[in-house]
Amino acid sequence: MATSLDATASQGTLVYPDTLKLPRRRYALFNSMRPARKSTGIALSGGGANGLAQIGILKAFEEEGIAVDYIAGTSIGAIIGGLYSCGYSPSELEKIVQTIPWESIISLNTDYARSNIFLEQQQIRDRASIAIRFNKLKLLIPKSLNSAQKITGKLDILTLNALYHSSGDFSSLPVNFKAIATDLVSGMRVSLSSGSLSEAMRASSTIPILYEPIIQNNFHLVDGGLVANLPVDELEIFNADYKIAVDTRGSMYATGEELDLPWKTMDQSMTILTKLQYPAQLAKADIVITPDLSNHKATDFSNINALIEAGYAKGKAEALKIRQGIERKSLPATAIKYYSKKSLFEHNNPQLEPIIAPILLKATDLNKTLQELLATDLFTRVFAELNKENKTVLFHLHPLPAITTVTLVGGPQNIVSKEEIDECFQPVKGEFYTNTTATKALENLISKYRKRGYSLVTIEKTTIERGLLEITLSSGKPGGMNIRSDKHLTKITPITREIKIDSTQPLNILKAEESVDNLYETGVFNRVSISAEPPDASRPDRNHHLWFSLEEKPASVLRLGLRYDETNDAQFLVDIRNENFRGTTSSIGGWLKTGRNGSRANIELSIPRIGSSHLTMSSRIFYDQHVFEHLESTGNTNNYGIQKYGINHAFGTRIRKNGQFIADITFQNAQFYGEKSSVAELGNSNSTMLSIGTQFTLDSRNNALIPTSGSCTNIRYSLTTALFDNHDLFWQVSGNHEKNIRLTSKVTFQLSGLFGLSSNNMLPSEKFFIGGAGTTYSQRFIGLKENALPCNNMAAAGMQLGYKPTFEILFPTSLFLHYNIGNAWEQMDNISVSSLMQGIGTSIILETPVGPARLTISKIIPFPEQNHATASPASKLSETILYFSIGHTF
């Protein structure tokens, strides 16, 4: 960075200023000279939530004009530093971290959104308490408690939609960046400075146990805080002249009771480790910035604004000291106090004279004056012509050329309006502008494209001629799409059909996000990542290529379920299947449920999508036997059983992932038998039947039992022929609908309705059942016992108000109020409003590890004017009914 005396002209000596020699990596109209200063590096520590204070420090630095050339970050410091390095401003980072669901990212909950997975997968997962995966009959112990897909997806999209993309090496970003990770196998420190920026940030922040290690170049990478929580020595490798250490490590937990979660224990362990690392690292820093975080815990993301403000205040307080520290020592003075000083502009710019004149008037040292002229940021080039004989100095100044008009060439068409373009470049139109203003204008233009989702649009070149600024944009199209898979289990068609990106069109970030979600929600991938990477040097195109990185799950899964309820006592479920049969994402397997009152067994093949189409198909062989308690008109109960076995085949089309419209055919034997003699009201039957039907199902609920959003609709029609056993032809049509409305973050309102209509000659085994809290066999009607009313026809409507309190009773707790109205009828002629009954109830549900534990207190409330002679027998039972269950419904 030394000033040089480059040449001696006939009029005198040409003197050039001391300039910053670091490459300019932001958009700029010209590669202009910049005043000399020390190169500045920041080491950003880990610290969980406390690391968000780093945003405030960066914000203070920008306001104080402190430029950052290098960042080495660990854990949360790698995330903040990585995003800042690729062009996000501190203000943008502040908004981003406010929208990230930190609590869910570090929770043990599944990353799957139930509403977005295949309907068949919803049904499988809704009934199981635990899932165990196998690989060739070898039990696989999970390596982590969370797949990290949420943080992966968030960082991928942020990186893809950043202003700047890496050309393969992070030194090509506006701020040269490194992320520090730990190889879990060798214990070595691994500095990540190339490849996928998103993956580097994830690797550095991968908490062991909570997240699975990132495998890269045979390293198993986890949180860098294990070996270098504050990597100041990496700034030495950068050759940074001035090194700033930002220490945001969390305080330790004071009692054992506070260590109630796995990641809190891990955070405590890492805090202990950092105590051993810090002395040597702090000694290497020119300044250490430690925000006042008042013993804030690393796992507490509840008050982000206060954390950022603490960092901002500390950054402001240290700014003067840092500015003084990064000043480059002046070169030996060249006195020009008594020299005649003039300026010569490359172009005639009289409007700059009032700015330059005061600088020249007070000039006493040539080198300092050149630095002051460069510091105005108005010039692309500055040098002086010194004549010691005549005692004159002529300052040669190359101002930025005037801009009157801006045009765009290339890029996606009609995305940014002329008015928006003018708005971006208004600050550079007119008499004069600075290099910084020009850079900001160019970045604002690209930001317009980013906000509309065009992630790959870049500025390829700029030219200015006679006031016309012409900006050439890239097409924004990906150079190609590539897929890398770790196990190569899944075939290419099930992958490509989920990718919604057209490589012949400019990439839109929404399509990229949709494609990642689609792939992940097939259920066969543990993690899905997308990145934009530069093409190989051998490729002729310059456009970034999209890479989908797929981490596949072992296909064999054993699921287990446990349930107890007051009607059926203990029940047990075993479900074993291959969920990626022959790499098609199809499922083949079977499940068995057994309990005191019955058993069910299924062997089934499910093809959610046939090839790349939206057609779907399934086949199953089933056995179902169940014993019911029947309430007779006398008020006595009688037991009877239903047994069915047969085969079902369905074919139809998908309606999004969570819906389908199918036609099916069922061939079965159905038996109805009484365990006691008195079943005269229902009769006995043993029939072989062939039924055809059609069914529409759409389920967008986020939870089957405790939904806070979404709806569920199911409508079915079936016709049973008279081909076998000489029974009459009969039909059924039924439907139910449930709509969940979130009133506040804690309160949900649900509306529901159901109906069923049948032929009058229905066999007992095919009747509807209504009563109880809702099971596989019986439709929900709060106030009646489970399976209370077998019927040919039914109708009911209900309301439910749910509240999730801030307190927990051992487990996450929800409270509910229920109301429903309806009834059941044998003959359609008997359906009447006067026979309706109503039930009320209240429930408490605890979300336990084996499934929801539910206790409901309910009661039938007769209408005051109701004629009890025409009312249902069940409505005469005014006793309070309790329902209790623990475990999922199956």
PDB file of C-alpha atoms in Angstrom, residues 757-760 791-795 822-837 869-872:
ATOM      1  CA  LEU A 757     -77.198 -42.137   4.318  1.00  0.00           C
ATOM      2  CA  SER A 758     -77.857 -45.757   3.423  1.00  0.00           C
ATOM      3  CA  SER A 759     -80.335 -48.126   1.886  1.00  0.00           C
ATOM      4  CA  ASN A 760     -82.940 -49.402   4.304  1.00  0.00           C
ATOM      5  CA  CYS A 791     -77.471 -46.870  12.249  1.00  0.00           C
ATOM      6  CA  ASN A 792     -78.228 -46.599   8.552  1.00  0.00           C
ATOM      7  CA  ASN A 793     -78.439 -42.816   8.639  1.00  0.00           C
ATOM      8  CA  MET A 794     -76.767 -40.179  10.736  1.00  0.00           C
ATOM      9  CA  ALA A 795     -76.099 -36.450  10.875  1.00  0.00           C
ATOM     10  CA  GLY A 822     -77.263 -34.572  15.823  1.00  0.00           C
ATOM     11  CA  ASN A 823     -78.665 -38.094  15.942  1.00  0.00           C
ATOM     12  CA  ALA A 824     -78.839 -41.457  14.209  1.00  0.00           C
ATOM     13  CA  TRP A 825     -81.813 -43.072  12.444  1.00  0.00           C
ATOM     14  CA  GLU A 826     -82.509 -46.485  11.005  1.00  0.00           C
ATOM     15  CA  GLN A 827     -84.920 -45.271   8.309  1.00  0.00           C
ATOM     16  CA  MET A 828     -84.583 -42.077   6.292  1.00  0.00           C
ATOM     17  CA  ASP A 829     -88.304 -41.509   6.862  1.00  0.00           C
ATOM     18  CA  ASN A 830     -87.550 -41.095  10.569  1.00  0.00           C
ATOM     19  CA  ILE A 831     -85.092 -38.230  10.115  1.00  0.00           C
ATOM     20  CA  SER A 832     -86.461 -35.130  11.826  1.00  0.00           C
ATOM     21  CA  VAL A 833     -85.266 -32.038  13.620  1.00  0.00           C
ATOM     22  CA  SER A 834     -87.410 -32.901  16.638  1.00  0.00           C
ATOM     23  CA  SER A 835     -85.346 -36.008  17.311  1.00  0.00           C
ATOM     24  CA  LEU A 836     -82.007 -34.187  17.506  1.00  0.00           C
ATOM     25  CA  MET A 837     -79.990 -34.354  20.694  1.00  0.00           C
ATOM     26  CA  ALA A 869     -91.260 -40.208  23.389  1.00  0.00           C
ATOM     27  CA  THR A 870     -89.735 -39.481  19.990  1.00  0.00           C
ATOM     28  CA  ALA A 871     -86.198 -38.897  21.145  1.00  0.00           C
ATOM     29  CA  SER A 872     -83.417 -41.400  20.672  1.00  0.00           C
TER      30      SER A 872
END
